[in-house]
Coordinates of C-alpha atoms in Angstrom, one line a residue:
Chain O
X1 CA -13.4 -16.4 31.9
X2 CA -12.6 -17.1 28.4
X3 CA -16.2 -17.8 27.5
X4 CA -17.5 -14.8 28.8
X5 CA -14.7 -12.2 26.9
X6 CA -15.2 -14.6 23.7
X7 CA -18.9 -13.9 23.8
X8 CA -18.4 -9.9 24.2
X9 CA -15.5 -9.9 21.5
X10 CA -17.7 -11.0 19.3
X11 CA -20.6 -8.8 19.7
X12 CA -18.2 -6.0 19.8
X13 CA -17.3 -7.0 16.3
X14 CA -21.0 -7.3 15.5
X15 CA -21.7 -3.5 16.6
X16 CA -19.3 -2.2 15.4
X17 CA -19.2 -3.7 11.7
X18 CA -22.9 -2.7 11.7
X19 CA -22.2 1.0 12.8
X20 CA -19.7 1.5 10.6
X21 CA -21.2 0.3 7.7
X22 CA -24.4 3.1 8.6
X23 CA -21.8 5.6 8.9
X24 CA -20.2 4.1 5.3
X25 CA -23.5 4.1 3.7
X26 CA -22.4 2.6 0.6
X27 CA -20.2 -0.9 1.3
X28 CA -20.8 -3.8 3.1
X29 CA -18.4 -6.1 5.0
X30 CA -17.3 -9.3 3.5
X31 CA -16.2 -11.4 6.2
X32 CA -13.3 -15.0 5.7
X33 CA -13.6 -17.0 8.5
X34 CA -10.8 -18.7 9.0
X35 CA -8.8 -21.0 11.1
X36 CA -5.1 -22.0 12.2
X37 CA -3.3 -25.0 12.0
X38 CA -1.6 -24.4 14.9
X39 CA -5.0 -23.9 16.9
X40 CA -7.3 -20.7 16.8
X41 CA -9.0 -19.3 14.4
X42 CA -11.1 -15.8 13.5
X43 CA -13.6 -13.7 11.5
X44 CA -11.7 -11.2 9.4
X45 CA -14.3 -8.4 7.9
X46 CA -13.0 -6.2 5.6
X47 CA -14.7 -3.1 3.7
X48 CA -13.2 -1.5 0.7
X49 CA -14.0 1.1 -2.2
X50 CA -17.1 2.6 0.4
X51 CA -18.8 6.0 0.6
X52 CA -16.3 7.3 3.3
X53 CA -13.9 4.3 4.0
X54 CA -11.7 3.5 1.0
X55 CA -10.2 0.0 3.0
X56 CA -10.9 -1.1 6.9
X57 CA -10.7 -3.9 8.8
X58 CA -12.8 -5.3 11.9
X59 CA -11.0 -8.8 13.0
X60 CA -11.6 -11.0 15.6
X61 CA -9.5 -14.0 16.5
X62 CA -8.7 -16.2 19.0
X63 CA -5.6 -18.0 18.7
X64 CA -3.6 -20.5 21.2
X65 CA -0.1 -21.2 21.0
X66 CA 2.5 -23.7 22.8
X67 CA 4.9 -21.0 23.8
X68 CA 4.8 -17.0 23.4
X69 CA 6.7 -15.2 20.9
X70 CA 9.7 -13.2 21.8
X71 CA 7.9 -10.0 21.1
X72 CA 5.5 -10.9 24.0
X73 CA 8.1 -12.2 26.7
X74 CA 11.1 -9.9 26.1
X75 CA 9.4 -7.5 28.3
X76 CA 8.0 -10.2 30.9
X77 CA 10.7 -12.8 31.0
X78 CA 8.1 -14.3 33.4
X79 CA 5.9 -15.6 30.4
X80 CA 8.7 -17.5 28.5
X81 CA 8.0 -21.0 28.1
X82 CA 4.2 -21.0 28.4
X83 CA 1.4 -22.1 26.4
X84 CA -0.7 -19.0 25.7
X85 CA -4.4 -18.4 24.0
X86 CA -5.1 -15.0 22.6
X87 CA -8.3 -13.0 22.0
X88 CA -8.7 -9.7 20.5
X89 CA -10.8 -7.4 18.2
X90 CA -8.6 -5.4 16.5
X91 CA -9.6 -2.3 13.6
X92 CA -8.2 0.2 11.2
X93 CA -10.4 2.4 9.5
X94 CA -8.7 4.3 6.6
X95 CA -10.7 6.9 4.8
X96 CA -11.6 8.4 1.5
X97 CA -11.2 11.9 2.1
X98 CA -8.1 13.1 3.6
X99 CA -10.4 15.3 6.2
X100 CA -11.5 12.2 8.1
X101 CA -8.9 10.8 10.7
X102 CA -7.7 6.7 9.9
X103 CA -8.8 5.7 13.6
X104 CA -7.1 2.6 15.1
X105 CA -9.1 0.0 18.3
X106 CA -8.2 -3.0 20.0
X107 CA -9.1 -4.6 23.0
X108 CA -7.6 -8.3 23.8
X109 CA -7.4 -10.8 26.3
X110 CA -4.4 -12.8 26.9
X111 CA -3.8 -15.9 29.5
X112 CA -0.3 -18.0 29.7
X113 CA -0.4 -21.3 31.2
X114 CA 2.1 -23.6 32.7
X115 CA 1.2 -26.9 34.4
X116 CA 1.6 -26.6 37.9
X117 CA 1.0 -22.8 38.5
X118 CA -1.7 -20.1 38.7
X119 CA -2.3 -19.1 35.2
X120 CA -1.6 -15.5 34.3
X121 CA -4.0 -13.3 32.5
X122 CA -4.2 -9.8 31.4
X123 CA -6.2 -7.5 29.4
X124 CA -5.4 -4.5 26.5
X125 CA -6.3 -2.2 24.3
X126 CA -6.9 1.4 23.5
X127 CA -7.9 3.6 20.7
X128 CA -5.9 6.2 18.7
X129 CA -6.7 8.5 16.3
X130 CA -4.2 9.7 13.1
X131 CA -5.6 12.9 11.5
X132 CA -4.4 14.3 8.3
X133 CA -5.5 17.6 8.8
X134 CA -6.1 18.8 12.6
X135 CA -9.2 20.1 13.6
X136 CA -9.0 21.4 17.9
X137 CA -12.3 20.3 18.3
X138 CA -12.2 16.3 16.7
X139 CA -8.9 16.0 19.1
X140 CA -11.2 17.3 22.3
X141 CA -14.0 15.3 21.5
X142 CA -12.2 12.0 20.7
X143 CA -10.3 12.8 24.1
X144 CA -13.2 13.7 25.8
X145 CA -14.7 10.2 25.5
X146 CA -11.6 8.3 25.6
X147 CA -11.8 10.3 29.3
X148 CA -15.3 9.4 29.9
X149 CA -14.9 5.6 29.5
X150 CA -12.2 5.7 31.7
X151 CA -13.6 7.6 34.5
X152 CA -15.7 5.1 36.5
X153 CA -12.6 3.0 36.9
X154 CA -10.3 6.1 38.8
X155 CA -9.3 9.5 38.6
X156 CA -6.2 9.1 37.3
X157 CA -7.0 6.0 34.4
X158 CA -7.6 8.8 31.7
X159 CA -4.4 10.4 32.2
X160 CA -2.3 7.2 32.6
X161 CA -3.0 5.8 30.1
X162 CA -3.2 8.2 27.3
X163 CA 0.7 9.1 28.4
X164 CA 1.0 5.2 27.8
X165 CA -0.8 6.2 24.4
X166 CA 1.5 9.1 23.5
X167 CA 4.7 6.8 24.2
X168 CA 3.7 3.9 22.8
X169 CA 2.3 5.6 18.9
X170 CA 5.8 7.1 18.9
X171 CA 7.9 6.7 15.8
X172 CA 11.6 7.1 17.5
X173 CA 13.4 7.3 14.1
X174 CA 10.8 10.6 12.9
X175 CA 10.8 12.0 16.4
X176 CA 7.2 11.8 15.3
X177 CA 3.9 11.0 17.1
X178 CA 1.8 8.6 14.8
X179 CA -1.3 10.7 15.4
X180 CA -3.0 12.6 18.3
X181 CA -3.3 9.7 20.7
X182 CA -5.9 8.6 22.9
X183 CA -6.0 5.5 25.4
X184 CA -3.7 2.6 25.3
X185 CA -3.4 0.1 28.5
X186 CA -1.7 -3.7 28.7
X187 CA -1.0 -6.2 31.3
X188 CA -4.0 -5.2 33.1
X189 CA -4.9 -7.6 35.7
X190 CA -4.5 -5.5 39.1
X191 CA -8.0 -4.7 39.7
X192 CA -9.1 -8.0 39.5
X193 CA -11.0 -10.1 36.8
X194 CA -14.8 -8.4 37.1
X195 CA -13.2 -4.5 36.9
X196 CA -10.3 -5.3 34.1
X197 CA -12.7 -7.2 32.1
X198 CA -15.5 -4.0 32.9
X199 CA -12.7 -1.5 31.8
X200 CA -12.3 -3.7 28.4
X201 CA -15.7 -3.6 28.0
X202 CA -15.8 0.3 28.5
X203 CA -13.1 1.1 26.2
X204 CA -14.4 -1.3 23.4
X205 CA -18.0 0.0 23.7
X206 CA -16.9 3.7 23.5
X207 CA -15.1 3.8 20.4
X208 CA -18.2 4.4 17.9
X209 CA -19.2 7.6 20.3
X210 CA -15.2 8.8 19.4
X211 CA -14.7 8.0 15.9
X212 CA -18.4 7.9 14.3
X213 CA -19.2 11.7 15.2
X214 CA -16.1 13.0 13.5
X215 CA -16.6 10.9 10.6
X216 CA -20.2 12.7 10.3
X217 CA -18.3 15.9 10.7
X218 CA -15.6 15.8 7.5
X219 CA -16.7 13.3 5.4
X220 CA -18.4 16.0 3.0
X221 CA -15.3 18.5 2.8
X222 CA -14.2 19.0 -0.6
X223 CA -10.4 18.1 -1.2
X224 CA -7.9 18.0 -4.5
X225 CA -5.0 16.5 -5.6
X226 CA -3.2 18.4 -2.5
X227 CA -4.7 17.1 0.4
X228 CA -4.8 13.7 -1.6
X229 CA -0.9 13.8 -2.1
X230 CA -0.8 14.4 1.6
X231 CA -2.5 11.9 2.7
X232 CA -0.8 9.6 0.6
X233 CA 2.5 10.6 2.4
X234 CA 1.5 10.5 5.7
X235 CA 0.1 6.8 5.0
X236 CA 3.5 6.5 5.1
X237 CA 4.2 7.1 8.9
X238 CA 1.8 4.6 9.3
X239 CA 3.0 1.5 7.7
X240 CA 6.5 2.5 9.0
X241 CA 4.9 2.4 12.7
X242 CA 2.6 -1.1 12.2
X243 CA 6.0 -2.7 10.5
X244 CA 9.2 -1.5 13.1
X245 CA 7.1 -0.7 16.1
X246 CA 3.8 -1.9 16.6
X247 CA 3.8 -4.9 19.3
X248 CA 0.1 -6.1 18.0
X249 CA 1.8 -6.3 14.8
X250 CA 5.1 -8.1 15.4
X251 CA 3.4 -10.8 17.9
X252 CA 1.1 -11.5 14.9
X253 CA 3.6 -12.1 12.4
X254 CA 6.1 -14.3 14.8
X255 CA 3.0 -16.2 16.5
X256 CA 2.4 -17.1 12.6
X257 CA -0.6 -15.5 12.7
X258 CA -2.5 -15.3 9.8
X259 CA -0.7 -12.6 7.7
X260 CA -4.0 -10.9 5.4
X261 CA -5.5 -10.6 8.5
X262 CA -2.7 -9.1 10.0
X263 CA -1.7 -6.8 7.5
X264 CA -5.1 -5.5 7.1
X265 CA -4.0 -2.8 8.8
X266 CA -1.7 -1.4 6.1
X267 CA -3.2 1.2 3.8
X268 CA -4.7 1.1 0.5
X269 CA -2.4 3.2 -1.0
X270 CA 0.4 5.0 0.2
X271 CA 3.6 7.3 -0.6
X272 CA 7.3 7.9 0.0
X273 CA 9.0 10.9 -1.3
X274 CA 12.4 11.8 -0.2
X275 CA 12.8 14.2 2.2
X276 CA 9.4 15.9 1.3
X277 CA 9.3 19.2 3.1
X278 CA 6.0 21.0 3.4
X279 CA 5.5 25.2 3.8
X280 CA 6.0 26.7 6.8
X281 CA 2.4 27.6 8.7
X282 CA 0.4 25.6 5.6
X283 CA -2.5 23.4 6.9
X284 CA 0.1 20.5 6.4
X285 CA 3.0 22.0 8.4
X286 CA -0.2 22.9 10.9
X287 CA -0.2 19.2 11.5
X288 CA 3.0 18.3 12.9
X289 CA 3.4 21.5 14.2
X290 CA 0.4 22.1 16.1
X291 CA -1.3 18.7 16.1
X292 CA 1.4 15.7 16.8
X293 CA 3.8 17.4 19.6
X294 CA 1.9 15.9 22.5
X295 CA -0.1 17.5 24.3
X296 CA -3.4 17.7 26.8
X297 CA -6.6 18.2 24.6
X298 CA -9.0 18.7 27.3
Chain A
X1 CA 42.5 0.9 5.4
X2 CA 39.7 3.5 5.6
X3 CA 41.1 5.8 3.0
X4 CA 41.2 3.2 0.7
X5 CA 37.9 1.6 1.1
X6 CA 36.1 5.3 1.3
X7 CA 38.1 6.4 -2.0
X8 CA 36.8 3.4 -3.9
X9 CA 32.9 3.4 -2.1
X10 CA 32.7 7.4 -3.7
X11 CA 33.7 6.5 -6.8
X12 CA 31.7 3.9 -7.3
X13 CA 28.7 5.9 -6.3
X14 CA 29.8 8.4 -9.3
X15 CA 30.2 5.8 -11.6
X16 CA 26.6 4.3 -10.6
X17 CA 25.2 7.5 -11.0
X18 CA 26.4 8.5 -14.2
X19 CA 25.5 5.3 -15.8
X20 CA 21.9 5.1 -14.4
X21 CA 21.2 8.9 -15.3
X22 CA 22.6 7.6 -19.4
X23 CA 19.8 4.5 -18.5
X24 CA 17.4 6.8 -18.3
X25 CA 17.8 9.4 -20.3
X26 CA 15.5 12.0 -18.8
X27 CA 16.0 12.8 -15.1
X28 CA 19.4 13.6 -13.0
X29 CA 20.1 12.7 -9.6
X30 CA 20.0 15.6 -7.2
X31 CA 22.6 15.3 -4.2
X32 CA 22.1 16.2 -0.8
X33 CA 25.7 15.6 1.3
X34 CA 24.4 15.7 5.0
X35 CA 26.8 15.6 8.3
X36 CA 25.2 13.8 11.6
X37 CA 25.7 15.1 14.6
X38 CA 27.2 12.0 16.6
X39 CA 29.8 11.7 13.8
X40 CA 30.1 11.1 9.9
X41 CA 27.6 12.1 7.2
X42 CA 26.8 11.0 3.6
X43 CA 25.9 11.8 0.0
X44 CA 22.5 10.7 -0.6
X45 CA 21.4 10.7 -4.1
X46 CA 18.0 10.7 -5.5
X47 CA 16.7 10.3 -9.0
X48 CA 12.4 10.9 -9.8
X49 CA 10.3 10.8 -12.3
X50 CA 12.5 10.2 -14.7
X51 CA 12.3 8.1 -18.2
X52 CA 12.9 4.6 -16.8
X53 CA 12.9 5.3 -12.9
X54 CA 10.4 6.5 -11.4
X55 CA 12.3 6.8 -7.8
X56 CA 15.8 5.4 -7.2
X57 CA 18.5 6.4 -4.8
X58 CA 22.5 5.8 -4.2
X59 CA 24.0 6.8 -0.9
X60 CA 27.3 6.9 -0.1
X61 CA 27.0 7.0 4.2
X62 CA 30.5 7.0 6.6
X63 CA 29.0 7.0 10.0
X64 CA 30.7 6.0 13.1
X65 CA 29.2 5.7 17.1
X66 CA 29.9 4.7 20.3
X67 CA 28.7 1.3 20.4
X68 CA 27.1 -1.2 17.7
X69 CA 23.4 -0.8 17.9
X70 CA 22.0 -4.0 19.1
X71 CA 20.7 -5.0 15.1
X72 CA 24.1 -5.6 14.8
X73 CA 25.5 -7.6 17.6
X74 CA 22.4 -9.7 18.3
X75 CA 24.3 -12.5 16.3
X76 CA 27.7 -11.6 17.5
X77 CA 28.1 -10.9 20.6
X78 CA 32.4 -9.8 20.8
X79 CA 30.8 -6.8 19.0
X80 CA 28.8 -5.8 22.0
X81 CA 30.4 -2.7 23.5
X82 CA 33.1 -1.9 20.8
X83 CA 32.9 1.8 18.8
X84 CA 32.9 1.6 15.5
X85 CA 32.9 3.0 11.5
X86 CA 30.5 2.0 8.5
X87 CA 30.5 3.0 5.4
X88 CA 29.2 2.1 2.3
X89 CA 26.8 2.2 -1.1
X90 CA 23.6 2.1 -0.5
X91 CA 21.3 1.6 -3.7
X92 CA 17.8 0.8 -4.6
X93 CA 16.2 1.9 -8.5
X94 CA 12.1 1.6 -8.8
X95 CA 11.3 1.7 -12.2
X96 CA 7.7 2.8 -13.7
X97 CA 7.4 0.1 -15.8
X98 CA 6.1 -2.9 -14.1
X99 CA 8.3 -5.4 -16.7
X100 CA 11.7 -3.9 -15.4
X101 CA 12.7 -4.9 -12.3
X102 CA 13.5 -3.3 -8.9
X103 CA 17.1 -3.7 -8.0
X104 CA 19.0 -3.1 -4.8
X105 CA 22.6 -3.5 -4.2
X106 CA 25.0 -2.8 -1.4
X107 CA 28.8 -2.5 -0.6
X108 CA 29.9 -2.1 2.8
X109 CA 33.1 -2.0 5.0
X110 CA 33.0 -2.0 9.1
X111 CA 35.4 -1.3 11.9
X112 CA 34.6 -2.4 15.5
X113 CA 37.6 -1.3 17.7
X114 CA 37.9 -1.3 21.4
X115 CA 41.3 0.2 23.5
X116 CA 44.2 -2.4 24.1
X117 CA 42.4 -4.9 21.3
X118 CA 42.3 -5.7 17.6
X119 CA 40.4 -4.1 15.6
X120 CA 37.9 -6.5 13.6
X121 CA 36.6 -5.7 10.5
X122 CA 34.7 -7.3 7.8
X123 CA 33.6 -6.2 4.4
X124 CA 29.5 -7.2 3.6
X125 CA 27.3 -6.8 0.4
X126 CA 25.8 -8.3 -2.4
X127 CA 22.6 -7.6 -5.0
X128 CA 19.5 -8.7 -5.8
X129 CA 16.8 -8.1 -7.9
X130 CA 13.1 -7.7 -7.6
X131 CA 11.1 -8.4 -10.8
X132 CA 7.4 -8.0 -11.3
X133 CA 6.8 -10.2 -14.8
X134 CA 9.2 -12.8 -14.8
X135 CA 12.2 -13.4 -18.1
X136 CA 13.9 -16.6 -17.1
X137 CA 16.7 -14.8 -19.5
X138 CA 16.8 -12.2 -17.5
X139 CA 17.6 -14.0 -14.3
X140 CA 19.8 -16.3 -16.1
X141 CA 21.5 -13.1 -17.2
X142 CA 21.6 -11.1 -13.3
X143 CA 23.1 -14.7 -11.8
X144 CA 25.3 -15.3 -15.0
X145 CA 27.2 -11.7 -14.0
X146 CA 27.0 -12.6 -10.2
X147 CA 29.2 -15.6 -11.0
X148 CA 31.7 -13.9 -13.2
X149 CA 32.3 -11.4 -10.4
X150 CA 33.0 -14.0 -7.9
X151 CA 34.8 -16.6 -10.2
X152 CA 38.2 -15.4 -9.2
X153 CA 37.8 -15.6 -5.1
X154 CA 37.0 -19.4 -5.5
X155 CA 34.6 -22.1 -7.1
X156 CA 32.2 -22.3 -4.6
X157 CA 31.9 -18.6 -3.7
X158 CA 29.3 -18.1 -6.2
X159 CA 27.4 -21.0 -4.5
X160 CA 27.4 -19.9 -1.0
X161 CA 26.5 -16.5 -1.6
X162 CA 23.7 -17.2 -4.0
X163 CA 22.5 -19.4 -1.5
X164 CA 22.5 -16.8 1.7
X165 CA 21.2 -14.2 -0.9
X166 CA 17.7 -16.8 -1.1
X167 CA 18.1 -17.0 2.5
X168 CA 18.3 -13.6 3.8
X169 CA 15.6 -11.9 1.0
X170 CA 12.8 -14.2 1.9
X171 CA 9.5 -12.8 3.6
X172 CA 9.0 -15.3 6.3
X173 CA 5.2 -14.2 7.1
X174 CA 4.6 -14.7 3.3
X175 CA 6.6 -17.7 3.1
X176 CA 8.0 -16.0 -0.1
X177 CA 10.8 -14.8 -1.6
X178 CA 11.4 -11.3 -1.9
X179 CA 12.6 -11.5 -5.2
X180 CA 14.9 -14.0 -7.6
X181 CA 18.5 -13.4 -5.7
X182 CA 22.0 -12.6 -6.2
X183 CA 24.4 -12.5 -4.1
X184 CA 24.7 -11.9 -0.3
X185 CA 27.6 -11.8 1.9
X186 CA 28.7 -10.1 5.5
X187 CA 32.1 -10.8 8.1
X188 CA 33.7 -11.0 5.3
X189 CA 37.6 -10.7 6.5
X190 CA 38.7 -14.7 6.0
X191 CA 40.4 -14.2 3.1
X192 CA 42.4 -10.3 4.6
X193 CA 42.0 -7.3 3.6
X194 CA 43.7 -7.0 0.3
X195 CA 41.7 -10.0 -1.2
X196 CA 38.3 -9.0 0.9
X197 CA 38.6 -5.7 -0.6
X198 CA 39.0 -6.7 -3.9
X199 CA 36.1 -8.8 -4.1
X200 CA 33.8 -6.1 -2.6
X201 CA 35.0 -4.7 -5.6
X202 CA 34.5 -6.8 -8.1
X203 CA 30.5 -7.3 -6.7
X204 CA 30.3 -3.9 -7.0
X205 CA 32.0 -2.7 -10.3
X206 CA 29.9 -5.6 -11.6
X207 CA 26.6 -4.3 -10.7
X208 CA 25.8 -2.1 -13.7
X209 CA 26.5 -4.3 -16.1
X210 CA 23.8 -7.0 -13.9
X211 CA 21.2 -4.6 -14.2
X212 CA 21.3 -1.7 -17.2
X213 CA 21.1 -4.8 -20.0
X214 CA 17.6 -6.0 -18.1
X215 CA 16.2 -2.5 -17.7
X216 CA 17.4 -1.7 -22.2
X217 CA 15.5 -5.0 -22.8
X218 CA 12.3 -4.5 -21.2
X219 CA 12.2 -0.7 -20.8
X220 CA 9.9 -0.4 -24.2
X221 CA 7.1 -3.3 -23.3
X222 CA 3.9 -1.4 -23.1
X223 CA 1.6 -1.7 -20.2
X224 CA -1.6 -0.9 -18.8
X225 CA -2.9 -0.3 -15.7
X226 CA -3.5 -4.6 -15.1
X227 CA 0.5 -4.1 -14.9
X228 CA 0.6 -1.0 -13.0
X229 CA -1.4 -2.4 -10.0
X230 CA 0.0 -5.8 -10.1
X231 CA 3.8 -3.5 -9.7
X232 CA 2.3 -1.6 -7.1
X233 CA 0.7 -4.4 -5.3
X234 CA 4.2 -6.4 -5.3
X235 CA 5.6 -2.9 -4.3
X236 CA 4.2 -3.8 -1.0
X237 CA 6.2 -6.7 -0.4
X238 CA 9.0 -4.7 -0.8
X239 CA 8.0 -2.2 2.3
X240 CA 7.2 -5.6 4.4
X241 CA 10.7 -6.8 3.7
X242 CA 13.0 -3.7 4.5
X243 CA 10.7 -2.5 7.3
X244 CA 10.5 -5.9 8.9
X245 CA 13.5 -7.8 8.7
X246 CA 16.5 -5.5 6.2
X247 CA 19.0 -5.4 8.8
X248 CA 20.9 -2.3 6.8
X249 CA 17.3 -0.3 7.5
X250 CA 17.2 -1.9 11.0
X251 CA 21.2 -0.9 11.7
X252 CA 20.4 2.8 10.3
X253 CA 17.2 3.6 11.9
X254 CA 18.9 2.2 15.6
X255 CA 22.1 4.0 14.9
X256 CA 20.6 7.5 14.7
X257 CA 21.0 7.5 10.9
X258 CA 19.5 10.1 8.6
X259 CA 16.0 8.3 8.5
X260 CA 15.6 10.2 5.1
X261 CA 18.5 8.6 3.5
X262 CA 17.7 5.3 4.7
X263 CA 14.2 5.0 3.8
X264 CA 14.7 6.6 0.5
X265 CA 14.9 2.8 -0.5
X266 CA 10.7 3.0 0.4
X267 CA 9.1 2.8 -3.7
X268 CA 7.4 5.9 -4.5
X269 CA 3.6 4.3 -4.6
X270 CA 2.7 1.3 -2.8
X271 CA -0.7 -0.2 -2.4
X272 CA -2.1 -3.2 -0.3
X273 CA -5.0 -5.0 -1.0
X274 CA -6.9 -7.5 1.6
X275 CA -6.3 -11.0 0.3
X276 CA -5.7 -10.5 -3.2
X277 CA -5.9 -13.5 -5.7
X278 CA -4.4 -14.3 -9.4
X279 CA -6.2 -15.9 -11.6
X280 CA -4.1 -19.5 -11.6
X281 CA -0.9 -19.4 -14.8
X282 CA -1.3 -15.9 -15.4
X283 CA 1.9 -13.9 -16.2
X284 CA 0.7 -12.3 -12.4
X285 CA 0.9 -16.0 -10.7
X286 CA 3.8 -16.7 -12.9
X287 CA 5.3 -14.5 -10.4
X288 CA 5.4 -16.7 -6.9
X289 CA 5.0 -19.9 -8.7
X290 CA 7.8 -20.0 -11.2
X291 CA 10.3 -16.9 -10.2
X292 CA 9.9 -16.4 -6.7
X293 CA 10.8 -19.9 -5.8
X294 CA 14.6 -20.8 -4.7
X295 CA 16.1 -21.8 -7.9
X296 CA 19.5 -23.0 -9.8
X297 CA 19.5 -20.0 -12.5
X298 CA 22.5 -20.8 -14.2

């Protein structure tokens, strides 16, 4: 089993540093390879100051532990006390131009051991998408194929698990959504080995079809100081969700992952202004008026 | 006992105020007093762009609820269950220029009550400071006014709070400090009220003079943008600390507190870079090798 995601993760990282770089056009990846005492190890590629992506990440690691953090078992009281390994690709994509959404991906693998009994596996993953100004169309298309990866596998997949999506990018203390959702799934194991690891597989390959298209679509929109300053802000919302909230996060940090890799996620360069208010009905109000409420896009 | 301790916690807010606003010269704080809905409310006070600071705010907060939020009783459990009243000074001053420090300091009084028991309260707080270019003078300075204001409640108060001021501020991911210290304390009632009470106030009447010497001495040192980005970079360590382990931010955010207020201690600019290296002994590696380290300052 863990050959066989291993080998996909990894040419999942593989496509999609290539694609993204073609969409980029300007900056390459620099990849660290590294490992961890502890056991594990990954390939962390990073591209910064590009034609469309000012910083982004594409990591893969695989890491193995003795027992599983609290942020892993406080839900699952089941998984306390065993040894765990770890695989994931995980990616943030934060762009230049405030037009073009930061998109978020993962998809992992997880299996807890304990001598004497059935190991338990599971995958996870998703996609989600945080615009900083809404366009209808981006949201229905990003939707649209989040929806088409998932339909092989049921008729109600889409649906379930872009609720999970909408409650899970949630930021409680803002009464906020972090962006305009998309798929997010965990602990997936019930169809069996061959399906889960075929609805991984669907998810992970979908994501350029979402994100690359929009890309195409904004990157050339002219924008000021304004929509810079906004975008800047709303960074904001993001580190506060990947720091308090964000399980993927949290697991890294306590598992003493490896922290650059980790934090890769965090923005370039980000904002806070007290109590900022924005005009009512401007393209900025627009987006957590119109865009962030949840909603069904297609 | 409330009356007292509120009476005090406002007027030390004005007296912050006005001293920080003669600091800088340029800017005033603007107020905004705000009422919550499940009970208290607060004067938060905010200070841009000025000469020396280029964000800082002091909020005076009396909130009270129906039961400690679990940030609070995770380490004592008699709390579980019990109502109870906070209030307190809340401040944190980001300078623009990268050679004065960030400070933050805190004064705080609790009430947990339940019917037919005691009620048990405790007085918490403390200061610390967050330079970007070390002055060993400087530090020697900050822990030399720490000491004076606890001289009087005992020899080895100094000692023991210094000591859980390294141990609480420190970035566990990063394996760093979060700045050089100060003082740190919390269930503070051993000594009763009248003497517990009196040494909140001594740590925070003695606050001002801690910091406004440091920020006279260093406010003039020109700087570039070397400096600038270096400040900005550390900024970020700042956001990793509150976000992910200040319980204050953890107890307001989980209590329903006015997330504006709370996270006004976010700096104004922030960036985060992937893996980012100083060149070894420069006044930038200075930093985490010679500052940053748990030290004896005085």
């Amino acid at each position: 089993m863990l050959e066989q995601v291993k080998s996909y993760l990894m040419s999942l990282q593989d496509s999609i540093c290539r694609d993204i770089e073609k969409a980029d056009g300007v900056a390459k990846f620099e990849e660290d390879a590294w490992t961890r005492e502890q056991g594990g190890g990954g390939r962390t590629r990073v591209i910064t100051h590009g034609g469309v992506f000012e910083k982004g990440g594409v990591n893969f690691s695989h890491v193995h532990g003795s027992s599983m953090p609290s942020s892993a078992t406080s839900a699952r009281p089941e998984l306390a006390g065993r040894s765990f390994e770890a695989m994931g690709v995980s990616l943030v994509m934060h762009p230049n131009n405030p037009y073009v959404p930061t998109s978020h991906a993962n998809v992992r693998f997880f299996i807890a051991e304990k001598e004497g009994e059935e190991p338990i596996w599971w995958f996870g993953g998703g996609y989600d998408l945080t615009p900083y100004y809404g366009f209808r169309e981006d949201c229905q298309h990003w939707h649209e194929i989040a929806a088409k990866a998932c339909a092989p596998f049921g008729d109600k997949v889409y649906s379930e698990y872009k609720k999970w999506c909408d409650d899970y990018f949630f930021l409680k203390h803002r009464n906020e959504a972090r962006g305009i959702g998309g798929l997010f799934f965990d602990d997936l194991n019930k169809w069996g080995f061959e399906k889960s690891f075929s609805f991984m597989r669907s998810v992970g390959d979908s994501f350029l079809g979402a994100y690359c298209p929009i890309v195409e679509k904004r990157r050339h929109i002219e924008f000021g100081s304004r929509e810079r300053e906004f975008q800047l802000y709303r960074r904001g919302r993001y580190v506060e969700f990947n720091l308090v909230f964000d399980r993927g996060t949290l697991f890294g940090l306590q598992s003493g992952g490896r922290t650059e890799s980790i934090l890769m996620s965090m923005p370039p360069l980000v904002s806070w202004e007290y109590n900022r208010q924005f005009e009512p009905n401007s393209r900025e109000d627009e987006l957590v008026q119109k865009y962030l409420p949840k909603q069904d896009w297609i």
